[in-house]
PDB file of C-alpha atoms and ligand atoms in Angstrom:
ATOM      1  CA  UNK A   1     127.289  89.523  81.066  1.00 93.00           C
ATOM      2  CA  UNK A   2     124.145  87.453  81.629  1.00 97.00           C
ATOM      3  CA  UNK A   3     121.024  89.595  81.964  1.00 98.00           C
ATOM      4  CA  UNK A   4     118.071  88.565  84.114  1.00 98.00           C
ATOM      5  CA  UNK A   5     114.725  90.311  84.540  1.00 98.00           C
ATOM      6  CA  UNK A   6     113.062  89.793  87.920  1.00 99.00           C
ATOM      7  CA  UNK A   7     109.373  90.645  88.155  1.00 98.00           C
ATOM      8  CA  UNK A   8     109.318  91.789  91.740  1.00 98.00           C
ATOM      9  CA  UNK A   9     107.470  93.549  94.520  1.00 96.00           C
ATOM     10  CA  UNK A  10     108.186  90.854  97.119  1.00 96.00           C
ATOM     11  CA  UNK A  11     110.825  90.004  99.717  1.00 96.00           C
ATOM     12  CA  UNK A  12     111.798  86.933  97.640  1.00 97.00           C
ATOM     13  CA  UNK A  13     112.420  89.123  94.599  1.00 98.00           C
ATOM     14  CA  UNK A  14     114.711  91.395  96.637  1.00 98.00           C
ATOM     15  CA  UNK A  15     116.568  88.373  98.026  1.00 98.00           C
ATOM     16  CA  UNK A  16     117.004  87.016  94.489  1.00 98.00           C
ATOM     17  CA  UNK A  17     118.304  90.363  93.186  1.00 98.00           C
ATOM     18  CA  UNK A  18     120.903  90.398  95.972  1.00 98.00           C
ATOM     19  CA  UNK A  19     121.847  86.759  95.400  1.00 98.00           C
ATOM     20  CA  UNK A  20     122.275  87.130  91.619  1.00 98.00           C
ATOM     21  CA  UNK A  21     124.141  90.429  91.879  1.00 98.00           C
ATOM     22  CA  UNK A  22     126.528  88.684  94.275  1.00 97.00           C
ATOM     23  CA  UNK A  23     127.043  85.997  91.612  1.00 97.00           C
ATOM     24  CA  UNK A  24     128.010  88.604  88.993  1.00 97.00           C
ATOM     25  CA  UNK A  25     124.745  88.535  87.012  1.00 98.00           C
ATOM     26  CA  UNK A  26     123.253  91.784  85.679  1.00 98.00           C
ATOM     27  CA  UNK A  27     119.808  92.058  87.245  1.00 98.00           C
ATOM     28  CA  UNK A  28     116.933  94.343  86.333  1.00 98.00           C
ATOM     29  CA  UNK A  29     114.116  94.297  88.886  1.00 98.00           C
ATOM     30  CA  UNK A  30     110.683  95.400  87.772  1.00 98.00           C
ATOM     31  CA  UNK A  31     108.086  96.936  90.087  1.00 98.00           C
ATOM     32  CA  UNK A  32     104.472  97.717  89.238  1.00 97.00           C
ATOM     33  CA  UNK A  33     104.852 101.240  90.667  1.00 94.00           C
ATOM     34  CA  UNK A  34     101.704 101.069  92.811  1.00 89.00           C
ATOM     35  CA  UNK A  35     103.160 101.464  96.311  1.00 86.00           C
ATOM     36  CA  UNK A  36     104.147 105.035  97.177  1.00 86.00           C
ATOM     37  CA  UNK A  37     107.382 104.171  98.984  1.00 90.00           C
ATOM     38  CA  UNK A  38     108.450 100.671  97.872  1.00 93.00           C
ATOM     39  CA  UNK A  39     111.265  98.685  99.435  1.00 94.00           C
ATOM     40  CA  UNK A  40     113.888  98.647  96.694  1.00 97.00           C
ATOM     41  CA  UNK A  41     116.141  95.752  95.676  1.00 98.00           C
ATOM     42  CA  UNK A  42     119.830  96.143  94.954  1.00 97.00           C
ATOM     43  CA  UNK A  43     120.764  96.761  91.320  1.00 96.00           C
ATOM     44  CA  UNK A  44     118.844  98.296  88.442  1.00 97.00           C
ATOM     45  CA  UNK A  45     115.144  98.946  88.965  1.00 98.00           C
ATOM     46  CA  UNK A  46     112.418  99.836  86.471  1.00 98.00           C
ATOM     47  CA  UNK A  47     108.847 100.764  87.394  1.00 97.00           C
ATOM     48  CA  UNK A  48     105.430 100.490  85.754  1.00 98.00           C
ATOM     49  CA  UNK A  49     103.541  97.998  83.608  1.00 98.00           C
ATOM     50  CA  UNK A  50     104.942  96.729  80.299  1.00 98.00           C
ATOM     51  CA  UNK A  51     101.649  96.968  78.407  1.00 98.00           C
ATOM     52  CA  UNK A  52     100.553  93.330  78.570  1.00 98.00           C
ATOM     53  CA  UNK A  53     102.330  90.287  77.092  1.00 98.00           C
ATOM     54  CA  UNK A  54     103.126  92.139  73.840  1.00 98.00           C
ATOM     55  CA  UNK A  55     104.848  94.951  75.697  1.00 98.00           C
ATOM     56  CA  UNK A  56     106.785  92.547  77.892  1.00 98.00           C
ATOM     57  CA  UNK A  57     107.863  90.449  74.910  1.00 98.00           C
ATOM     58  CA  UNK A  58     109.139  93.583  73.141  1.00 98.00           C
ATOM     59  CA  UNK A  59     110.929  94.728  76.295  1.00 98.00           C
ATOM     60  CA  UNK A  60     112.674  91.337  76.748  1.00 98.00           C
ATOM     61  CA  UNK A  61     113.965  91.509  73.177  1.00 98.00           C
ATOM     62  CA  UNK A  62     115.026  95.163  73.330  1.00 98.00           C
ATOM     63  CA  UNK A  63     116.899  94.665  76.602  1.00 98.00           C
ATOM     64  CA  UNK A  64     118.496  91.358  75.449  1.00 98.00           C
ATOM     65  CA  UNK A  65     117.251  89.475  78.512  1.00 98.00           C
ATOM     66  CA  UNK A  66     118.570  85.912  78.878  1.00 98.00           C
ATOM     67  CA  UNK A  67     116.217  84.674  81.595  1.00 98.00           C
ATOM     68  CA  UNK A  68     113.019  85.840  83.270  1.00 98.00           C
ATOM     69  CA  UNK A  69     112.041  85.159  86.885  1.00 99.00           C
ATOM     70  CA  UNK A  70     108.501  85.901  87.976  1.00 98.00           C
ATOM     71  CA  UNK A  71     108.913  86.576  91.687  1.00 98.00           C
ATOM     72  CA  UNK A  72     105.703  88.578  92.025  1.00 98.00           C
ATOM     73  CA  UNK A  73     103.206  88.130  94.838  1.00 97.00           C
ATOM     74  CA  UNK A  74     101.182  84.884  94.640  1.00 98.00           C
ATOM     75  CA  UNK A  75      98.044  86.957  93.938  1.00 97.00           C
ATOM     76  CA  UNK A  76      99.572  88.995  91.081  1.00 97.00           C
ATOM     77  CA  UNK A  77      97.905  86.667  88.561  1.00 97.00           C
ATOM     78  CA  UNK A  78      97.812  89.036  85.593  1.00 98.00           C
ATOM     79  CA  UNK A  79     101.541  89.688  85.690  1.00 98.00           C
ATOM     80  CA  UNK A  80     102.213  85.953  86.013  1.00 98.00           C
ATOM     81  CA  UNK A  81      99.984  85.137  83.021  1.00 98.00           C
ATOM     82  CA  UNK A  82     101.648  87.889  81.013  1.00 98.00           C
ATOM     83  CA  UNK A  83     105.118  86.531  81.869  1.00 98.00           C
ATOM     84  CA  UNK A  84     104.151  83.011  80.739  1.00 98.00           C
ATOM     85  CA  UNK A  85     102.795  84.319  77.455  1.00 98.00           C
ATOM     86  CA  UNK A  86     105.783  86.592  76.741  1.00 98.00           C
ATOM     87  CA  UNK A  87     108.183  83.745  77.533  1.00 98.00           C
ATOM     88  CA  UNK A  88     106.370  81.368  75.169  1.00 98.00           C
ATOM     89  CA  UNK A  89     106.464  83.980  72.390  1.00 97.00           C
ATOM     90  CA  UNK A  90     110.086  85.065  72.760  1.00 98.00           C
ATOM     91  CA  UNK A  91     111.737  81.848  73.918  1.00 98.00           C
ATOM     92  CA  UNK A  92     113.209  83.650  76.937  1.00 98.00           C
ATOM     93  CA  UNK A  93     113.079  80.953  79.638  1.00 98.00           C
ATOM     94  CA  UNK A  94     110.777  81.624  82.595  1.00 98.00           C
ATOM     95  CA  UNK A  95     110.962  80.491  86.198  1.00 98.00           C
ATOM     96  CA  UNK A  96     108.304  81.256  88.794  1.00 98.00           C
ATOM     97  CA  UNK A  97     109.577  81.899  92.321  1.00 98.00           C
ATOM     98  CA  UNK A  98     106.739  81.562  94.855  1.00 98.00           C
ATOM     99  CA  UNK A  99     106.999  81.282  98.594  1.00 97.00           C
ATOM    100  CA  UNK A 100     104.979  78.314  99.867  1.00 97.00           C
ATOM    101  CA  UNK A 101     101.401  78.906 100.980  1.00 98.00           C
ATOM    102  CA  UNK A 102     100.391  78.754 104.639  1.00 98.00           C
ATOM    103  CA  UNK A 103      99.344  75.481 106.226  1.00 96.00           C
ATOM    104  CA  UNK A 104      96.902  74.984 109.047  1.00 96.00           C
ATOM    105  CA  UNK A 105      98.463  73.882 112.330  1.00 93.00           C
ATOM    106  CA  UNK A 106      96.924  72.097 115.304  1.00 93.00           C
ATOM    107  CA  UNK A 107      94.025  74.188 116.634  1.00 90.00           C
ATOM    108  CA  UNK A 108      93.309  75.887 113.290  1.00 95.00           C
ATOM    109  CA  UNK A 109      90.010  75.473 111.422  1.00 94.00           C
ATOM    110  CA  UNK A 110      90.363  77.846 108.494  1.00 98.00           C
ATOM    111  CA  UNK A 111      87.547  78.250 106.016  1.00 98.00           C
ATOM    112  CA  UNK A 112      89.313  78.097 102.662  1.00 98.00           C
ATOM    113  CA  UNK A 113      87.503  79.936  99.862  1.00 98.00           C
ATOM    114  CA  UNK A 114      88.374  80.301  96.170  1.00 98.00           C
ATOM    115  CA  UNK A 115      87.917  84.068  95.805  1.00 98.00           C
ATOM    116  CA  UNK A 116      87.418  87.406  97.528  1.00 98.00           C
ATOM    117  CA  UNK A 117      83.710  87.288  96.625  1.00 98.00           C
ATOM    118  CA  UNK A 118      83.392  83.880  98.266  1.00 98.00           C
ATOM    119  CA  UNK A 119      85.051  85.347 101.392  1.00 98.00           C
ATOM    120  CA  UNK A 120      82.527  88.199 101.363  1.00 98.00           C
ATOM    121  CA  UNK A 121      79.681  85.654 101.088  1.00 98.00           C
ATOM    122  CA  UNK A 122      81.018  83.848 104.183  1.00 98.00           C
ATOM    123  CA  UNK A 123      81.047  87.127 106.109  1.00 98.00           C
ATOM    124  CA  UNK A 124      77.465  87.884 105.084  1.00 97.00           C
ATOM    125  CA  UNK A 125      76.468  84.434 106.351  1.00 97.00           C
ATOM    126  CA  UNK A 126      78.295  84.988 109.647  1.00 96.00           C
ATOM    127  CA  UNK A 127      76.564  88.382 110.035  1.00 96.00           C
ATOM    128  CA  UNK A 128      73.129  86.830 109.458  1.00 95.00           C
ATOM    129  CA  UNK A 129      73.745  84.431 112.339  1.00 94.00           C
ATOM    130  CA  UNK A 130      75.119  87.011 114.760  1.00 91.00           C
ATOM    131  CA  UNK A 131      72.882  89.023 117.062  1.00 91.00           C
ATOM    132  CA  UNK A 132      73.830  92.008 119.212  1.00 91.00           C
ATOM    133  CA  UNK A 133      76.032  94.008 116.865  1.00 94.00           C
ATOM    134  CA  UNK A 134      78.011  93.584 113.650  1.00 97.00           C
ATOM    135  CA  UNK A 135      80.550  90.868 112.933  1.00 98.00           C
ATOM    136  CA  UNK A 136      83.886  92.570 113.520  1.00 98.00           C
ATOM    137  CA  UNK A 137      86.374  91.592 110.832  1.00 98.00           C
ATOM    138  CA  UNK A 138      90.136  91.957 110.561  1.00 98.00           C
ATOM    139  CA  UNK A 139      90.560  92.349 106.786  1.00 98.00           C
ATOM    140  CA  UNK A 140      94.053  91.971 105.292  1.00 98.00           C
ATOM    141  CA  UNK A 141      93.297  91.185 101.650  1.00 98.00           C
ATOM    142  CA  UNK A 142      94.748  94.430 100.264  1.00 95.00           C
ATOM    143  CA  UNK A 143      93.356  97.919  99.755  1.00 95.00           C
ATOM    144  CA  UNK A 144      92.149  97.262  96.217  1.00 94.00           C
ATOM    145  CA  UNK A 145      89.911  94.443  97.455  1.00 96.00           C
ATOM    146  CA  UNK A 146      88.090  96.720  99.901  1.00 97.00           C
ATOM    147  CA  UNK A 147      85.061  97.440  97.614  1.00 96.00           C
ATOM    148  CA  UNK A 148      84.231  93.702  97.667  1.00 97.00           C
ATOM    149  CA  UNK A 149      83.647  93.936 101.427  1.00 97.00           C
ATOM    150  CA  UNK A 150      82.415  97.439 102.212  1.00 94.00           C
ATOM    151  CA  UNK A 151      78.712  96.977 101.316  1.00 90.00           C
ATOM    152  CA  UNK A 152      78.115  93.923 103.502  1.00 96.00           C
ATOM    153  CA  UNK A 153      75.225  94.283 105.964  1.00 94.00           C
ATOM    154  CA  UNK A 154      76.072  93.595 109.595  1.00 96.00           C
ATOM    155  CA  UNK A 155      79.840  93.667 109.000  1.00 98.00           C
ATOM    156  CA  UNK A 156      82.380  96.076 110.531  1.00 98.00           C
ATOM    157  CA  UNK A 157      85.895  96.080 109.067  1.00 98.00           C
ATOM    158  CA  UNK A 158      89.345  96.837 110.362  1.00 98.00           C
ATOM    159  CA  UNK A 159      91.107  97.075 106.991  1.00 98.00           C
ATOM    160  CA  UNK A 160      94.885  97.046 107.173  1.00 98.00           C
ATOM    161  CA  UNK A 161      96.949  98.016 104.140  1.00 96.00           C
ATOM    162  CA  UNK A 162     100.276  99.563 103.177  1.00 92.00           C
ATOM    163  CA  UNK A 163      98.788 102.493 101.267  1.00 93.00           C
ATOM    164  CA  UNK A 164      95.370 104.114 101.833  1.00 95.00           C
ATOM    165  CA  UNK A 165      92.366 102.750  99.906  1.00 95.00           C
ATOM    166  CA  UNK A 166      90.575 104.909  97.356  1.00 93.00           C
ATOM    167  CA  UNK A 167      88.112 107.281  99.041  1.00 92.00           C
ATOM    168  CA  UNK A 168      85.324 107.430 100.015  1.00 92.00           C
ATOM    169  CA  UNK A 169      85.773 104.980 102.890  1.00 93.00           C
ATOM    170  CA  UNK A 170      82.379 104.026 104.396  1.00 92.00           C
ATOM    171  CA  UNK A 171      81.556 104.450 108.104  1.00 91.00           C
ATOM    172  CA  UNK A 172      81.722 100.727 108.841  1.00 94.00           C
ATOM    173  CA  UNK A 173      85.418 100.633 107.855  1.00 97.00           C
ATOM    174  CA  UNK A 174      88.363 101.603 110.025  1.00 97.00           C
ATOM    175  CA  UNK A 175      91.544 101.840 107.946  1.00 98.00           C
ATOM    176  CA  UNK A 176      94.871 100.994 109.521  1.00 98.00           C
ATOM    177  CA  UNK A 177      97.958 101.854 107.472  1.00 97.00           C
ATOM    178  CA  UNK A 178     100.880  99.598 108.305  1.00 96.00           C
ATOM    179  CA  UNK A 179     103.475  97.375 106.691  1.00 93.00           C
ATOM    180  CA  UNK A 180     104.861  94.080 108.087  1.00 90.00           C
ATOM    181  CA  UNK A 181     106.642  92.341 109.583  1.00 94.00           C
ATOM    182  CA  UNK A 182     104.164  92.090 112.464  1.00 97.00           C
ATOM    183  CA  UNK A 183     104.541  90.484 115.893  1.00 98.00           C
ATOM    184  CA  UNK A 184     102.143  88.105 117.625  1.00 98.00           C
ATOM    185  CA  UNK A 185     101.978  90.500 120.598  1.00 98.00           C
ATOM    186  CA  UNK A 186     101.029  93.379 118.315  1.00 98.00           C
ATOM    187  CA  UNK A 187      98.385  91.343 116.486  1.00 98.00           C
ATOM    188  CA  UNK A 188      96.935  90.101 119.783  1.00 98.00           C
ATOM    189  CA  UNK A 189      96.660  93.686 121.027  1.00 98.00           C
ATOM    190  CA  UNK A 190      94.968  94.812 117.805  1.00 98.00           C
ATOM    191  CA  UNK A 191      92.435  91.983 117.956  1.00 98.00           C
ATOM    192  CA  UNK A 192      91.645  92.806 121.585  1.00 98.00           C
ATOM    193  CA  UNK A 193      91.466  96.570 121.060  1.00 98.00           C
ATOM    194  CA  UNK A 194      88.996  96.265 118.173  1.00 98.00           C
ATOM    195  CA  UNK A 195      87.103  93.240 119.613  1.00 98.00           C
ATOM    196  CA  UNK A 196      87.545  91.344 116.351  1.00 98.00           C
ATOM    197  CA  UNK A 197      85.582  88.130 115.636  1.00 97.00           C
ATOM    198  CA  UNK A 198      86.918  87.043 112.248  1.00 98.00           C
ATOM    199  CA  UNK A 199      90.179  87.280 110.299  1.00 98.00           C
ATOM    200  CA  UNK A 200      89.621  87.469 106.528  1.00 98.00           C
ATOM    201  CA  UNK A 201      92.898  87.146 104.663  1.00 98.00           C
ATOM    202  CA  UNK A 202      94.514  85.600 101.594  1.00 98.00           C
ATOM    203  CA  UNK A 203      97.093  82.859 101.386  1.00 98.00           C
ATOM    204  CA  UNK A 204     100.081  85.091 100.764  1.00 97.00           C
ATOM    205  CA  UNK A 205     102.435  82.766 102.652  1.00 97.00           C
ATOM    206  CA  UNK A 206     105.806  83.856 104.031  1.00 93.00           C
ATOM    207  CA  UNK A 207     106.944  84.804 107.513  1.00 91.00           C
ATOM    208  CA  UNK A 208     106.306  88.573 107.450  1.00 90.00           C
ATOM    209  CA  UNK A 209     102.555  88.350 108.071  1.00 93.00           C
ATOM    210  CA  UNK A 210     102.015  85.013 109.844  1.00 96.00           C
ATOM    211  CA  UNK A 211     101.690  86.610 113.295  1.00 98.00           C
ATOM    212  CA  UNK A 212      98.006  87.371 112.697  1.00 98.00           C
ATOM    213  CA  UNK A 213      97.328  83.674 112.120  1.00 98.00           C
ATOM    214  CA  UNK A 214      98.999  82.732 115.399  1.00 97.00           C
ATOM    215  CA  UNK A 215      97.113  85.440 117.293  1.00 98.00           C
ATOM    216  CA  UNK A 216      93.809  84.420 115.642  1.00 98.00           C
ATOM    217  CA  UNK A 217      94.388  80.810 116.716  1.00 97.00           C
ATOM    218  CA  UNK A 218      95.228  81.815 120.289  1.00 97.00           C
ATOM    219  CA  UNK A 219      92.223  84.114 120.623  1.00 97.00           C
ATOM    220  CA  UNK A 220      89.742  81.799 118.854  1.00 97.00           C
ATOM    221  CA  UNK A 221      88.931  83.992 115.835  1.00 97.00           C
ATOM    222  CA  UNK A 222      87.313  82.372 112.814  1.00 97.00           C
ATOM    223  CA  UNK A 223      89.696  82.520 109.828  1.00 98.00           C
ATOM    224  CA  UNK A 224      88.552  82.904 106.225  1.00 98.00           C
ATOM    225  CA  UNK A 225      91.467  82.169 103.897  1.00 98.00           C
ATOM    226  CA  UNK A 226      91.292  83.073 100.210  1.00 98.00           C
ATOM    227  CA  UNK A 227      93.174  80.481  98.148  1.00 98.00           C
ATOM    228  CA  UNK A 228      95.822  81.469  95.613  1.00 98.00           C
ATOM    229  CA  UNK A 229      94.912  81.776  91.962  1.00 97.00           C
ATOM    230  CA  UNK A 230      96.246  78.843  89.901  1.00 97.00           C
ATOM    231  CA  UNK A 231      99.549  79.171  88.037  1.00 97.00           C
ATOM    232  CA  UNK A 232      99.617  78.947  84.231  1.00 97.00           C
ATOM    233  CA  UNK A 233     100.052  75.366  82.965  1.00 95.00           C
ATOM    234  CA  UNK A 234     103.548  73.867  82.749  1.00 93.00           C
ATOM    235  CA  UNK A 235     105.501  76.667  84.434  1.00 97.00           C
ATOM    236  CA  UNK A 236     108.722  75.781  86.198  1.00 98.00           C
ATOM    237  CA  UNK A 237     108.335  76.601  89.902  1.00 98.00           C
ATOM    238  CA  UNK A 238     110.725  76.997  92.854  1.00 98.00           C
ATOM    239  CA  UNK A 239     110.133  78.229  96.398  1.00 98.00           C
ATOM    240  CA  UNK A 240     113.400  79.906  97.400  1.00 97.00           C
ATOM    241  CA  UNK A 241     115.610  82.696  96.094  1.00 98.00           C
ATOM    242  CA  UNK A 242     118.673  80.432  96.246  1.00 97.00           C
ATOM    243  CA  UNK A 243     117.036  77.839  93.974  1.00 98.00           C
ATOM    244  CA  UNK A 244     115.935  80.603  91.609  1.00 98.00           C
ATOM    245  CA  UNK A 245     119.460  82.093  91.552  1.00 98.00           C
ATOM    246  CA  UNK A 246     120.979  78.713  90.652  1.00 98.00           C
ATOM    247  CA  UNK A 247     118.546  78.442  87.713  1.00 98.00           C
ATOM    248  CA  UNK A 248     118.868  82.067  86.557  1.00 98.00           C
ATOM    249  CA  UNK A 249     122.662  82.029  86.678  1.00 96.00           C
ATOM    250  CA  UNK A 250     122.512  79.532  83.810  1.00 89.00           C
TER     251      UNK A 250
HETATM  252  P1  LIG B 301      98.561  92.051  88.753  1.00 72.10           P
HETATM  253  O1  LIG B 301      97.116  92.307  89.004  1.00 72.10           O
HETATM  254  O2  LIG B 301      98.973  90.694  88.366  1.00 72.10           O
HETATM  255  O3  LIG B 301      99.141  93.053  87.671  1.00 72.10           O
HETATM  256  C1  LIG B 301      98.379  94.025  87.001  1.00 72.10           C
HETATM  257  C2  LIG B 301      99.296  94.722  86.046  1.00 72.10           C
HETATM  258  O4  LIG B 301     100.272  95.502  86.747  1.00 72.10           O
HETATM  259  C3  LIG B 301     100.106  93.772  85.183  1.00 72.10           C
HETATM  260  O5  LIG B 301      99.362  93.313  84.093  1.00 72.10           O
HETATM  261  C4  LIG B 301     101.285  94.635  84.815  1.00 72.10           C
HETATM  262  O6  LIG B 301     100.919  95.593  83.833  1.00 72.10           O
HETATM  263  C5  LIG B 301     101.524  95.413  86.079  1.00 72.10           C
HETATM  264  N1  LIG B 301     102.508  94.763  86.954  1.00 72.10           N
HETATM  265  C6  LIG B 301     102.275  93.921  87.991  1.00 72.10           C
HETATM  266  N2  LIG B 301     103.412  93.547  88.578  1.00 72.10           N
HETATM  267  C7  LIG B 301     104.393  94.161  87.892  1.00 72.10           C
HETATM  268  C8  LIG B 301     105.796  94.192  88.012  1.00 72.10           C
HETATM  269  N3  LIG B 301     106.442  93.503  88.978  1.00 72.10           N
HETATM  270  N4  LIG B 301     106.504  94.930  87.125  1.00 72.10           N
HETATM  271  C9  LIG B 301     105.868  95.638  86.150  1.00 72.10           C
HETATM  272  N5  LIG B 301     104.548  95.658  86.003  1.00 72.10           N
HETATM  273  C10 LIG B 301     103.821  94.939  86.855  1.00 72.10           C
HETATM  274  O7  LIG B 301      99.427  92.467  90.034  1.00 72.10           O
HETATM  275  P2  LIG B 301      98.986  93.176  91.398  1.00 72.10           P
HETATM  276  O8  LIG B 301      98.292  92.163  92.221  1.00 72.10           O
HETATM  277  O9  LIG B 301      98.361  94.481  91.064  1.00 72.10           O
HETATM  278  O10 LIG B 301     100.406  93.416  92.052  1.00 72.10           O
HETATM  279  C11 LIG B 301     101.231  94.465  91.592  1.00 72.10           C
HETATM  280  C12 LIG B 301     102.606  94.327  92.217  1.00 72.10           C
HETATM  281  O11 LIG B 301     102.516  94.372  93.622  1.00 72.10           O
HETATM  282  C13 LIG B 301     103.316  93.025  91.860  1.00 72.10           C
HETATM  283  O12 LIG B 301     104.613  93.368  91.478  1.00 72.10           O
HETATM  284  C14 LIG B 301     103.294  92.217  93.128  1.00 72.10           C
HETATM  285  O13 LIG B 301     104.445  91.437  93.277  1.00 72.10           O
HETATM  286  C15 LIG B 301     103.188  93.279  94.204  1.00 72.10           C
HETATM  287  N6  LIG B 301     102.391  92.839  95.343  1.00 72.10           N
HETATM  288  C16 LIG B 301     101.121  92.407  95.141  1.00 72.10           C
HETATM  289  C17 LIG B 301     100.384  91.977  96.229  1.00 72.10           C
HETATM  290  C18 LIG B 301      98.991  91.439  96.032  1.00 72.10           C
HETATM  291  O14 LIG B 301      98.359  91.107  97.049  1.00 72.10           O
HETATM  292  N7  LIG B 301      98.477  91.312  94.828  1.00 72.10           N
HETATM  293  C19 LIG B 301     100.929  92.016  97.509  1.00 72.10           C
HETATM  294  C20 LIG B 301     102.243  92.484  97.674  1.00 72.10           C
HETATM  295  C21 LIG B 301     102.957  92.891  96.583  1.00 72.10           C
HETATM  296  P3  LIG B 301     101.174  95.356  82.264  1.00 72.10           P
HETATM  297  O15 LIG B 301     100.136  94.361  81.841  1.00 72.10           O
HETATM  298  O16 LIG B 301     100.987  96.722  81.699  1.00 72.10           O
HETATM  299  O17 LIG B 301     102.568  94.818  82.108  1.00 72.10           O
END
C-alpha cells in the first residue's frame, strides 16, 4: 500500500487526509503538538517535531514513506524548509499544498509588510500620530507573536488566539481565546465593543478567518497585513487538497 506523510495542522491537511484515505492510500498525518486540543484528521496521526531535517529524513526512511506533502500553515516556514531539505536528501518526492493568500477587494487599502516587526513599526508610527488615547489594535498574528507587540507605546491590543499566550500578559493587552470559523456579524460586534482602530494580521488565506477583513473594510479600520514567508526554491506547489491527492496517489 502506498504510504504518504502529510505535514499538517491545517484544514487543507485534514481534507487531504480524508481524500487520500478514501482513495485507499495509507496516510500518516503529522502535527507539531502545540495546540492543546487539535482538530484531528482521519487516519493515523503522529505528534511532535522530528528533530530538524535529519530527523525527518530518518523518519521518512524508517517508515518507508513514498511521498511527502507539506500542508502546514503558510507561516510554518521552519517545517517547510525542513521538508524541502529532507526530501532532497532522501529522494522522497515533496509537494507543498498551500491555500492561496488573501487579495484586496474594492474598498480595501491594506498596508502590506514583510514581517511581524515591520507590522509593529507601523503600529508605533500610528500611535505617534494619534492623540486622545492609545491606538486600539485587533491582533490576530498568533499567540507566539505577542511579545513583538506588547511593548509598543501608545498601543492597546485585543489579541485573539486559540490557546493562551505565555504569561505574564501586560495591562495593555486583552486576550480573547477563540477558534474560527468566524462570522462577519461577530467580527463587527467585536470591533464595535472594543472600539478598535486597526486590524494587524498575517496573510494566512482561507475562508475560516476572512470575516475580520470584511468587517474591517465595512467599519473603516486600517489593515496591516504581514506577507507570507517565501517558499524554498523549486518546490512543487498546489492550492487544493484534490490536486494534492491526485499527485500523492501516484
Ligand atoms: P514552524 O515554526 O515552521 O515549526 C517549528 C518546528 O515545529 C519545526 O521545525 C518542527 O520541529 C515542528 N513542526 C512544525 N510543524 C510540524 C508538523 N506538522 N509536524 C511535526 N512537527 C512540526 O511551525 P509553527 O509556525 O510553529 O507551526 C506549527 C504547526 O502549527 C504547523 O503544523 C502548522 O501547520 C500549524 N499552524 C501554524 C500556524 C501559524 O500561524 N504558524 C497557524 C495554524 C496552524 P522539528 O524541526 O523538530 O521537526
